PDB file of C-alpha atoms in Angstrom:
ATOM      1  CA  MET S   1      -1.466 -14.426  18.906  1.00 76.00           C
ATOM      2  CA  ASN S   2      -1.678 -13.438  15.273  1.00 84.00           C
ATOM      3  CA  ILE S   3       1.242 -12.853  12.900  1.00 85.00           C
ATOM      4  CA  LEU S   4       1.502  -9.041  13.570  1.00 88.00           C
ATOM      5  CA  ASP S   5       1.452  -9.493  17.512  1.00 92.00           C
ATOM      6  CA  ARG S   6       4.303 -12.420  17.168  1.00 94.00           C
ATOM      7  CA  ILE S   7       6.469  -9.993  14.770  1.00 95.00           C
ATOM      8  CA  ILE S   8       6.462  -7.533  17.552  1.00 96.00           C
ATOM      9  CA  VAL S   9       7.015  -9.536  20.252  1.00 97.00           C
ATOM     10  CA  ASP S  10      10.292 -10.799  18.584  1.00 97.00           C
ATOM     11  CA  LYS S  11      11.099  -7.245  17.204  1.00 98.00           C
ATOM     12  CA  LYS S  12      11.104  -5.843  20.720  1.00 98.00           C
ATOM     13  CA  ARG S  13      13.623  -8.634  21.661  1.00 98.00           C
ATOM     14  CA  GLU S  14      15.919  -8.372  18.643  1.00 98.00           C
ATOM     15  CA  VAL S  15      16.080  -4.396  19.730  1.00 98.00           C
ATOM     16  CA  GLU S  16      17.304  -4.948  23.221  1.00 98.00           C
ATOM     17  CA  LEU S  17      19.837  -7.282  21.924  1.00 98.00           C
ATOM     18  CA  LYS S  18      21.261  -4.648  19.462  1.00 98.00           C
ATOM     19  CA  LYS S  19      21.673  -2.383  22.170  1.00 97.00           C
ATOM     20  CA  SER S  20      23.609  -4.675  23.962  1.00 97.00           C
ATOM     21  CA  ILE S  21      25.907  -4.913  21.286  1.00 97.00           C
ATOM     22  CA  ILE S  22      26.098  -1.966  19.383  1.00 97.00           C
ATOM     23  CA  PRO S  23      26.297   1.434  21.109  1.00 98.00           C
ATOM     24  CA  VAL S  24      24.379   4.880  20.083  1.00 98.00           C
ATOM     25  CA  SER S  25      27.908   6.264  19.823  1.00 98.00           C
ATOM     26  CA  GLN S  26      29.008   3.890  17.193  1.00 98.00           C
ATOM     27  CA  LEU S  27      25.326   4.641  14.958  1.00 98.00           C
ATOM     28  CA  GLU S  28      26.383   8.130  15.505  1.00 97.00           C
ATOM     29  CA  ALA S  29      29.992   7.860  14.173  1.00 97.00           C
ATOM     30  CA  SER S  30      28.684   6.779  10.653  1.00 97.00           C
ATOM     31  CA  VAL S  31      29.470   8.470   7.757  1.00 94.00           C
ATOM     32  CA  PHE S  32      25.859   8.803   6.566  1.00 96.00           C
ATOM     33  CA  PHE S  33      24.870   9.936   9.891  1.00 96.00           C
ATOM     34  CA  GLU S  34      25.219  13.786   9.280  1.00 93.00           C
ATOM     35  CA  LYS S  35      23.885  13.472   5.665  1.00 94.00           C
ATOM     36  CA  GLU S  36      21.027  15.460   4.064  1.00 95.00           C
ATOM     37  CA  ILE S  37      18.311  13.696   3.469  1.00 97.00           C
ATOM     38  CA  ILE S  38      16.577  13.287  -0.131  1.00 98.00           C
ATOM     39  CA  SER S  39      12.773  14.372   0.315  1.00 98.00           C
ATOM     40  CA  LEU S  40      10.477  11.351  -0.683  1.00 98.00           C
ATOM     41  CA  SER S  41       7.354  14.145   0.104  1.00 98.00           C
ATOM     42  CA  ASN S  42       8.571  16.409  -2.454  1.00 98.00           C
ATOM     43  CA  ASN S  43       9.349  13.722  -5.265  1.00 97.00           C
ATOM     44  CA  LEU S  44       5.473  12.582  -4.628  1.00 98.00           C
ATOM     45  CA  ARG S  45       4.112  15.720  -4.934  1.00 96.00           C
ATOM     46  CA  ASN S  46       6.027  16.259  -7.905  1.00 95.00           C
ATOM     47  CA  SER S  47       5.727  13.308  -9.729  1.00 92.00           C
ATOM     48  CA  ASN S  48       3.044  11.715 -12.555  1.00 85.00           C
ATOM     49  CA  SER S  49       3.525   8.333 -11.274  1.00 87.00           C
ATOM     50  CA  GLY S  50       3.961   8.463  -7.180  1.00 95.00           C
ATOM     51  CA  ILE S  51       5.672   4.945  -7.619  1.00 95.00           C
ATOM     52  CA  ILE S  52       7.421   3.824  -4.591  1.00 97.00           C
ATOM     53  CA  ALA S  53       9.606   0.780  -5.692  1.00 95.00           C
ATOM     54  CA  GLU S  54      10.588  -1.749  -3.169  1.00 94.00           C
ATOM     55  CA  HIS S  55      13.175  -4.384  -2.246  1.00 94.00           C
ATOM     56  CA  LYS S  56      11.492  -7.145  -0.708  1.00 90.00           C
ATOM     57  CA  ARG S  57      12.980 -10.855  -0.749  1.00 87.00           C
ATOM     58  CA  ARG S  58      10.160 -12.677   1.170  1.00 84.00           C
ATOM     59  CA  SER S  59       7.010 -12.146   3.646  1.00 81.00           C
ATOM     60  CA  PRO S  60       5.197 -14.266   5.976  1.00 78.00           C
ATOM     61  CA  SER S  61       1.776 -14.231   3.696  1.00 68.00           C
ATOM     62  CA  LYS S  62       3.933 -15.179   0.377  1.00 66.00           C
ATOM     63  CA  ALA S  63       6.779 -17.011   1.773  1.00 67.00           C
ATOM     64  CA  VAL S  64       9.627 -16.755  -0.691  1.00 69.00           C
ATOM     65  CA  ILE S  65       9.235 -13.717  -3.326  1.00 71.00           C
ATOM     66  CA  ASN S  66      13.152 -13.524  -5.313  1.00 62.00           C
ATOM     67  CA  HIS S  67      16.159 -14.592  -3.642  1.00 64.00           C
ATOM     68  CA  GLY S  68      18.075 -14.066  -6.945  1.00 72.00           C
ATOM     69  CA  PHE S  69      18.988 -10.695  -7.575  1.00 80.00           C
ATOM     70  CA  SER S  70      21.425  -8.444  -5.732  1.00 90.00           C
ATOM     71  CA  VAL S  71      20.414  -5.081  -4.224  1.00 94.00           C
ATOM     72  CA  GLU S  72      22.584  -3.106  -6.186  1.00 95.00           C
ATOM     73  CA  GLU S  73      20.755  -4.655  -9.423  1.00 94.00           C
ATOM     74  CA  VAL S  74      17.084  -4.183  -7.863  1.00 94.00           C
ATOM     75  CA  VAL S  75      17.779  -0.366  -6.975  1.00 96.00           C
ATOM     76  CA  LYS S  76      19.759   0.744  -9.575  1.00 96.00           C
ATOM     77  CA  GLY S  77      16.992  -0.826 -11.980  1.00 95.00           C
ATOM     78  CA  TYR S  78      14.456   1.153  -9.852  1.00 95.00           C
ATOM     79  CA  GLU S  79      16.120   4.013  -9.925  1.00 97.00           C
ATOM     80  CA  ASN S  80      16.908   3.979 -13.710  1.00 95.00           C
ATOM     81  CA  ALA S  81      13.232   3.286 -14.368  1.00 94.00           C
ATOM     82  CA  GLY S  82      12.190   6.657 -12.642  1.00 94.00           C
ATOM     83  CA  ALA S  83      10.905   5.550  -9.417  1.00 95.00           C
ATOM     84  CA  CYS S  84      10.272   8.031  -6.720  1.00 97.00           C
ATOM     85  CA  GLY S  85      11.888   6.215  -3.896  1.00 97.00           C
ATOM     86  CA  ILE S  86      12.773   2.980  -2.885  1.00 98.00           C
ATOM     87  CA  SER S  87      11.502   1.059   0.229  1.00 97.00           C
ATOM     88  CA  VAL S  88      13.906  -1.314   1.537  1.00 97.00           C
ATOM     89  CA  LEU S  89      12.638  -4.249   3.812  1.00 96.00           C
ATOM     90  CA  THR S  90      15.356  -4.662   6.798  1.00 98.00           C
ATOM     91  CA  ASP S  91      13.545  -7.084   8.881  1.00 97.00           C
ATOM     92  CA  GLY S  92      15.215 -10.567   8.894  1.00 95.00           C
ATOM     93  CA  LYS S  93      13.169 -13.265  10.502  1.00 94.00           C
ATOM     94  CA  TYR S  94      10.059 -12.453   8.734  1.00 93.00           C
ATOM     95  CA  PHE S  95      11.173 -10.676   5.296  1.00 93.00           C
ATOM     96  CA  GLY S  96      14.676 -11.899   4.760  1.00 93.00           C
ATOM     97  CA  GLY S  97      15.889  -8.290   4.758  1.00 95.00           C
ATOM     98  CA  SER S  98      18.832  -6.688   6.422  1.00 97.00           C
ATOM     99  CA  LEU S  99      20.293  -3.468   7.434  1.00 98.00           C
ATOM    100  CA  ASP S 100      23.199  -4.067   5.068  1.00 97.00           C
ATOM    101  CA  ASP S 101      20.528  -4.314   2.307  1.00 97.00           C
ATOM    102  CA  LEU S 102      19.694  -0.670   3.190  1.00 98.00           C
ATOM    103  CA  LEU S 103      23.536   0.200   3.376  1.00 97.00           C
ATOM    104  CA  LEU S 104      23.938  -1.297   0.223  1.00 97.00           C
ATOM    105  CA  ALA S 105      20.976   0.665  -1.577  1.00 98.00           C
ATOM    106  CA  ARG S 106      22.334   3.922  -0.162  1.00 98.00           C
ATOM    107  CA  ALA S 107      25.953   3.033  -1.961  1.00 97.00           C
ATOM    108  CA  SER S 108      24.143   2.276  -5.414  1.00 97.00           C
ATOM    109  CA  VAL S 109      21.473   4.838  -5.614  1.00 98.00           C
ATOM    110  CA  ASN S 110      20.841   8.577  -5.218  1.00 97.00           C
ATOM    111  CA  ILE S 111      16.867   8.757  -4.550  1.00 98.00           C
ATOM    112  CA  PRO S 112      15.051   8.812  -1.536  1.00 98.00           C
ATOM    113  CA  LEU S 113      15.396   5.367   0.903  1.00 98.00           C
ATOM    114  CA  LEU S 114      12.570   4.030   3.061  1.00 98.00           C
ATOM    115  CA  ARG S 115      13.623   2.184   5.815  1.00 98.00           C
ATOM    116  CA  LYS S 116      10.619  -0.195   6.235  1.00 98.00           C
ATOM    117  CA  GLU S 117      10.716  -2.183   9.470  1.00 98.00           C
ATOM    118  CA  PHE S 118       8.434  -2.704  12.916  1.00 98.00           C
ATOM    119  CA  ILE S 119       9.559   0.415  14.534  1.00 98.00           C
ATOM    120  CA  VAL S 120       9.099  -0.035  18.417  1.00 98.00           C
ATOM    121  CA  ASP S 121      11.951   2.290  19.616  1.00 98.00           C
ATOM    122  CA  GLU S 122      14.289   5.023  18.937  1.00 98.00           C
ATOM    123  CA  TYR S 123      17.241   2.802  18.560  1.00 98.00           C
ATOM    124  CA  GLN S 124      15.825   1.578  14.846  1.00 98.00           C
ATOM    125  CA  ILE S 125      15.394   5.166  13.802  1.00 98.00           C
ATOM    126  CA  LEU S 126      19.132   5.963  14.778  1.00 98.00           C
ATOM    127  CA  GLU S 127      20.084   3.041  12.658  1.00 98.00           C
ATOM    128  CA  ALA S 128      18.141   3.961  10.084  1.00 98.00           C
ATOM    129  CA  LYS S 129      20.109   7.230  10.009  1.00 98.00           C
ATOM    130  CA  ALA S 130      23.111   5.562  10.003  1.00 98.00           C
ATOM    131  CA  HIS S 131      22.628   3.475   7.063  1.00 98.00           C
ATOM    132  CA  GLY S 132      21.373   5.951   4.813  1.00 98.00           C
ATOM    133  CA  ALA S 133      17.797   6.037   5.069  1.00 98.00           C
ATOM    134  CA  ASP S 134      15.913   8.991   4.045  1.00 98.00           C
ATOM    135  CA  LEU S 135      12.578   8.224   5.994  1.00 98.00           C
ATOM    136  CA  ILE S 136      11.400   5.872   8.368  1.00 98.00           C
ATOM    137  CA  LEU S 137       7.938   4.097   8.723  1.00 98.00           C
ATOM    138  CA  LEU S 138       5.573   4.173  11.849  1.00 98.00           C
ATOM    139  CA  ILE S 139       2.661   1.397  11.584  1.00 97.00           C
ATOM    140  CA  ALA S 140       0.079   2.656  13.776  1.00 97.00           C
ATOM    141  CA  ALA S 141      -1.400  -0.574  14.549  1.00 94.00           C
ATOM    142  CA  VAL S 142       1.928  -1.380  16.747  1.00 96.00           C
ATOM    143  CA  LEU S 143       2.082   1.776  18.401  1.00 98.00           C
ATOM    144  CA  THR S 144       0.014   4.244  20.624  1.00 98.00           C
ATOM    145  CA  ARG S 145      -0.464   7.816  20.059  1.00 98.00           C
ATOM    146  CA  GLU S 146       2.083   8.808  22.462  1.00 98.00           C
ATOM    147  CA  GLU S 147       4.487   6.238  20.824  1.00 98.00           C
ATOM    148  CA  ILE S 148       3.896   7.817  17.385  1.00 98.00           C
ATOM    149  CA  LYS S 149       4.350  11.197  18.822  1.00 98.00           C
ATOM    150  CA  SER S 150       7.625  10.573  20.461  1.00 98.00           C
ATOM    151  CA  LEU S 151       8.834   8.458  17.779  1.00 98.00           C
ATOM    152  CA  SER S 152       8.352  10.792  14.958  1.00 98.00           C
ATOM    153  CA  GLU S 153       9.469  13.994  17.041  1.00 98.00           C
ATOM    154  CA  PHE S 154      12.632  11.811  17.358  1.00 98.00           C
ATOM    155  CA  ALA S 155      12.982  11.095  13.470  1.00 98.00           C
ATOM    156  CA  LYS S 156      12.115  14.801  12.438  1.00 98.00           C
ATOM    157  CA  SER S 157      15.157  15.581  15.276  1.00 98.00           C
ATOM    158  CA  LEU S 158      17.301  13.745  13.213  1.00 98.00           C
ATOM    159  CA  GLY S 159      16.120  15.421   9.581  1.00 98.00           C
ATOM    160  CA  LEU S 160      14.261  12.146   8.714  1.00 98.00           C
ATOM    161  CA  GLU S 161      10.861  12.048   7.097  1.00 98.00           C
ATOM    162  CA  VAL S 162       8.027  10.088   8.638  1.00 98.00           C
ATOM    163  CA  LEU S 163       5.643   7.964   6.794  1.00 98.00           C
ATOM    164  CA  LEU S 164       2.838   6.841   8.990  1.00 98.00           C
ATOM    165  CA  GLU S 165       1.088   3.863   8.114  1.00 97.00           C
ATOM    166  CA  VAL S 166      -2.825   3.076   8.590  1.00 97.00           C
ATOM    167  CA  HIS S 167      -5.371   0.710   7.714  1.00 93.00           C
ATOM    168  CA  ASN S 168      -8.487   2.071   9.300  1.00 95.00           C
ATOM    169  CA  GLN S 169     -10.204   5.288  10.756  1.00 97.00           C
ATOM    170  CA  GLU S 170      -9.279   4.206  14.376  1.00 97.00           C
ATOM    171  CA  GLU S 171      -5.570   4.114  13.434  1.00 97.00           C
ATOM    172  CA  LEU S 172      -6.047   7.303  11.368  1.00 98.00           C
ATOM    173  CA  GLU S 173      -7.522   9.481  13.944  1.00 97.00           C
ATOM    174  CA  LYS S 174      -5.074   8.499  16.801  1.00 97.00           C
ATOM    175  CA  SER S 175      -2.016   9.358  14.677  1.00 97.00           C
ATOM    176  CA  ILE S 176      -2.875  12.768  12.988  1.00 97.00           C
ATOM    177  CA  MET S 177      -0.053  14.971  14.163  1.00 97.00           C
ATOM    178  CA  PRO S 178       1.826  17.828  12.741  1.00 97.00           C
ATOM    179  CA  THR S 179       5.260  15.363  12.964  1.00 98.00           C
ATOM    180  CA  LEU S 180       4.041  13.332  10.169  1.00 98.00           C
ATOM    181  CA  ASP S 181       4.994  13.807   6.263  1.00 98.00           C
ATOM    182  CA  MET S 182       2.982  11.072   4.508  1.00 98.00           C
ATOM    183  CA  ILE S 183       0.311   9.200   5.727  1.00 98.00           C
ATOM    184  CA  GLY S 184      -0.110   5.909   4.215  1.00 98.00           C
ATOM    185  CA  VAL S 185      -3.001   3.423   3.744  1.00 97.00           C
ATOM    186  CA  ASN S 186      -2.148  -0.088   4.028  1.00 94.00           C
ATOM    187  CA  ASN S 187      -4.860  -2.169   1.475  1.00 93.00           C
ATOM    188  CA  ARG S 188      -3.532  -5.396   3.138  1.00 85.00           C
ATOM    189  CA  ASN S 189      -4.845  -5.889   6.857  1.00 77.00           C
ATOM    190  CA  LEU S 190      -1.655  -7.073   8.617  1.00 69.00           C
ATOM    191  CA  LYS S 191      -3.594  -9.331  10.830  1.00 71.00           C
ATOM    192  CA  THR S 192      -5.776 -11.224   8.446  1.00 72.00           C
ATOM    193  CA  PHE S 193      -3.439 -10.419   4.797  1.00 74.00           C
ATOM    194  CA  GLU S 194      -6.889  -9.422   3.001  1.00 81.00           C
ATOM    195  CA  VAL S 195      -6.143  -7.118   0.553  1.00 87.00           C
ATOM    196  CA  SER S 196      -8.418  -4.107  -1.355  1.00 91.00           C
ATOM    197  CA  LEU S 197      -8.240  -1.018  -2.614  1.00 95.00           C
ATOM    198  CA  ASP S 198     -11.505  -0.062  -0.472  1.00 94.00           C
ATOM    199  CA  PHE S 199      -9.440   0.879   2.132  1.00 95.00           C
ATOM    200  CA  SER S 200      -7.507   3.527   0.881  1.00 97.00           C
ATOM    201  CA  LYS S 201     -10.652   5.097  -0.745  1.00 97.00           C
ATOM    202  CA  GLN S 202     -12.604   4.998   2.313  1.00 96.00           C
ATOM    203  CA  LEU S 203     -10.149   6.599   4.252  1.00 98.00           C
ATOM    204  CA  ALA S 204      -8.885   9.192   1.535  1.00 98.00           C
ATOM    205  CA  ASP S 205     -11.210  12.185   2.725  1.00 97.00           C
ATOM    206  CA  LEU S 206     -10.160  11.709   6.147  1.00 98.00           C
ATOM    207  CA  ILE S 207      -6.664  12.212   5.912  1.00 98.00           C
ATOM    208  CA  PRO S 208      -5.803  16.119   5.940  1.00 96.00           C
ATOM    209  CA  ASN S 209      -4.540  17.515   2.547  1.00 93.00           C
ATOM    210  CA  ASP S 210      -1.284  18.599   4.733  1.00 94.00           C
ATOM    211  CA  PHE S 211       0.178  14.984   4.027  1.00 98.00           C
ATOM    212  CA  VAL S 212       1.061  13.344   1.054  1.00 98.00           C
ATOM    213  CA  LYS S 213      -1.366  10.558   0.861  1.00 98.00           C
ATOM    214  CA  VAL S 214       0.387   7.013  -0.276  1.00 98.00           C
ATOM    215  CA  SER S 215      -1.840   3.832  -0.820  1.00 97.00           C
ATOM    216  CA  GLU S 216       0.521   0.655  -0.049  1.00 94.00           C
ATOM    217  CA  SER S 217      -0.139  -2.764  -1.335  1.00 88.00           C
ATOM    218  CA  GLY S 218      -2.348  -4.016  -4.093  1.00 87.00           C
ATOM    219  CA  ILE S 219      -0.751  -1.676  -6.390  1.00 89.00           C
ATOM    220  CA  SER S 220      -0.039  -4.153  -9.215  1.00 84.00           C
ATOM    221  CA  SER S 221      -1.777  -2.673 -12.120  1.00 87.00           C
ATOM    222  CA  ILE S 222      -1.803   0.866 -13.968  1.00 89.00           C
ATOM    223  CA  GLU S 223      -5.876   0.571 -13.465  1.00 92.00           C
ATOM    224  CA  ALA S 224      -5.331   0.423  -9.747  1.00 92.00           C
ATOM    225  CA  ILE S 225      -3.112   3.665  -9.868  1.00 93.00           C
ATOM    226  CA  GLN S 226      -5.945   5.193 -12.183  1.00 93.00           C
ATOM    227  CA  GLU S 227      -8.604   4.110  -9.444  1.00 95.00           C
ATOM    228  CA  LEU S 228      -6.839   5.791  -6.790  1.00 96.00           C
ATOM    229  CA  LYS S 229      -5.538   9.004  -8.300  1.00 95.00           C
ATOM    230  CA  PRO S 230      -8.927  10.844  -8.265  1.00 96.00           C
ATOM    231  CA  PHE S 231      -9.188  10.133  -4.076  1.00 97.00           C
ATOM    232  CA  GLY S 232      -6.014  12.418  -3.913  1.00 97.00           C
ATOM    233  CA  TYR S 233      -3.265   9.609  -3.496  1.00 97.00           C
ATOM    234  CA  LYS S 234      -0.019  11.141  -4.874  1.00 97.00           C
ATOM    235  CA  GLY S 235       2.372   8.056  -3.764  1.00 97.00           C
ATOM    236  CA  PHE S 236       2.114   4.249  -4.717  1.00 97.00           C
ATOM    237  CA  LEU S 237       3.823   1.533  -2.729  1.00 95.00           C
ATOM    238  CA  ASN S 238       4.432  -1.523  -5.105  1.00 87.00           C
ATOM    239  CA  GLY S 239       5.781  -4.237  -2.880  1.00 70.00           C
ATOM    240  CA  GLU S 240       6.357  -7.124  -4.890  1.00 79.00           C
ATOM    241  CA  ASN S 241       5.219  -6.769  -8.237  1.00 81.00           C
ATOM    242  CA  PHE S 242       8.770  -6.070  -9.522  1.00 88.00           C
ATOM    243  CA  MET S 243      10.659  -8.430  -7.265  1.00 86.00           C
ATOM    244  CA  LYS S 244       8.754 -11.661  -8.501  1.00 84.00           C
ATOM    245  CA  THR S 245       9.821 -11.391 -12.273  1.00 86.00           C
ATOM    246  CA  ASP S 246      13.219 -12.302 -13.483  1.00 84.00           C
ATOM    247  CA  ASN S 247      14.280  -8.636 -13.875  1.00 88.00           C
ATOM    248  CA  ALA S 248      12.774  -6.341 -11.412  1.00 88.00           C
ATOM    249  CA  GLY S 249      14.373  -3.310 -13.047  1.00 88.00           C
ATOM    250  CA  LYS S 250      13.314  -4.047 -16.135  1.00 90.00           C
ATOM    251  CA  ALA S 251       9.578  -4.575 -15.205  1.00 89.00           C
ATOM    252  CA  ALA S 252       9.454  -1.596 -13.218  1.00 90.00           C
ATOM    253  CA  THR S 253      10.881   0.352 -16.323  1.00 91.00           C
ATOM    254  CA  THR S 254       8.064  -1.581 -18.372  1.00 90.00           C
ATOM    255  CA  PHE S 255       5.345  -0.572 -15.694  1.00 90.00           C
ATOM    256  CA  PHE S 256       6.282   2.839 -14.919  1.00 86.00           C
ATOM    257  CA  SER S 257       6.579   3.742 -18.876  1.00 83.00           C
ATOM    258  CA  ASN S 258       3.034   2.894 -19.229  1.00 81.00           C
ATOM    259  CA  THR S 259       1.664   4.321 -16.170  1.00 74.00           C
ATOM    260  CA  CYS S 260       2.883   7.576 -17.173  1.00 69.00           C
ATOM    261  CA  ALA S 261       1.556   7.323 -20.497  1.00 63.00           C
ATOM    262  CA  ARG S 262      -1.802   6.392 -19.100  1.00 63.00           C
ATOM    263  CA  VAL S 263      -1.710   8.876 -16.366  1.00 59.00           C
ATOM    264  CA  ALA S 264      -0.768  11.798 -18.682  1.00 53.00           C
ATOM    265  CA  VAL S 265      -3.939  10.651 -20.957  1.00 52.00           C
ATOM    266  CA  PHE S 266      -6.189  10.644 -17.913  1.00 48.00           C
ATOM    267  CA  ASP S 267      -5.027  13.958 -16.607  1.00 53.00           C
ATOM    268  CA  ASP S 268      -5.344  15.637 -20.243  1.00 50.00           C
ATOM    269  CA  ALA S 269      -8.574  14.118 -20.459  1.00 48.00           C
ATOM    270  CA  THR S 270      -9.697  15.519 -16.740  1.00 47.00           C
ATOM    271  CA  THR S 271      -8.233  19.143 -17.565  1.00 45.00           C
ATOM    272  CA  ARG S 272     -10.921  19.230 -20.950  1.00 47.00           C
ATOM    273  CA  ILE S 273     -13.566  18.309 -18.459  1.00 45.00           C
ATOM    274  CA  ASN S 274     -13.149  20.816 -16.255  1.00 49.00           C
ATOM    275  CA  THR S 275     -12.256  23.367 -18.901  1.00 45.00           C
ATOM    276  CA  SER S 276     -15.623  22.685 -20.694  1.00 47.00           C
ATOM    277  CA  TYR S 277     -17.564  22.152 -17.344  1.00 46.00           C
ATOM    278  CA  PRO S 278     -16.375  24.869 -15.212  1.00 49.00           C
ATOM    279  CA  GLY S 279     -19.087  24.866 -12.710  1.00 45.00           C
TER     280      GLY S 279
END
C-alpha cells in the first residue's frame, strides 16, 4: 500500500468518526455557511502572476516544513504580497493542518481560500463551507468519475468553486465535466513524489479552455512560471517555497514582485512579436 492509499484509508475512518460527533445541522448553523464566496477562478483570469500561496506545516515527503508561523501572520503576509488565493492544508495526520487553520485564515483575510484536503465524502464539503472556504479540491487519483460528478455537483449546490486535480491523461479524461471551475495538474506524482513540470506541459492542450488551468507543485522559481505560461496556465500553486523561509509573507512579497516584473516584460515581448509577425 503506497502513501496515498494509506491517507485515503485513514481519511475515510476520520470522516466517519467526525460524522458521529458533529451533526450536519451544526455545520449548517455556522456564520460562514451563507457567506457569498470570493471567486478564485476570476482572480486567476485577471492576474499577471496567478500565484496561489499555501499554508502547510509538513508533508509526508518533506516531514516538517515550518511550525514557527501563526496562521494569521502567514495568510496576512500572502494577502499583502498580492496572492490570488490561499490554499490551507486541513489534514492533520500527514500534513499537520486542521479546520481551525481554515477558520483562522478566513477571519484574517478577504481573498479566496481553498480547503486543500483529501475529500471523499459530501460531509467534508459541508465542513469546508462551514469554516469559510471558497473552493474545494477534488483529487482524481482517489475518486471515480461518478464520485467526482456527485461531489462537484454538491459543492456547486453550496456555491463553492471546484478545483479538480489530475496527474495524467487517464485521470483528466475521466474527470472533465461542467461542474468544475479549474483543472490543476499536479507536477508531483502522489504515489512516488517525483516532481516534473513536464506533467503540466504534456496535459496542457488536453484541458479544454472552458476551465482555468492551474499548475501545482514544483513552482519554486519565476522561471517555472515563465516556462508554463505559454502552455495556457493561469494559476500556479506554490506549496512550500514560502513556508520553508523565516518569513513567509516577506518571501512571498519578493517572489510576487519579481514575478510580476518578469511576466510584464515577457508579455510585452510576446505582444511585440505577434504585432510584427501577424501571420
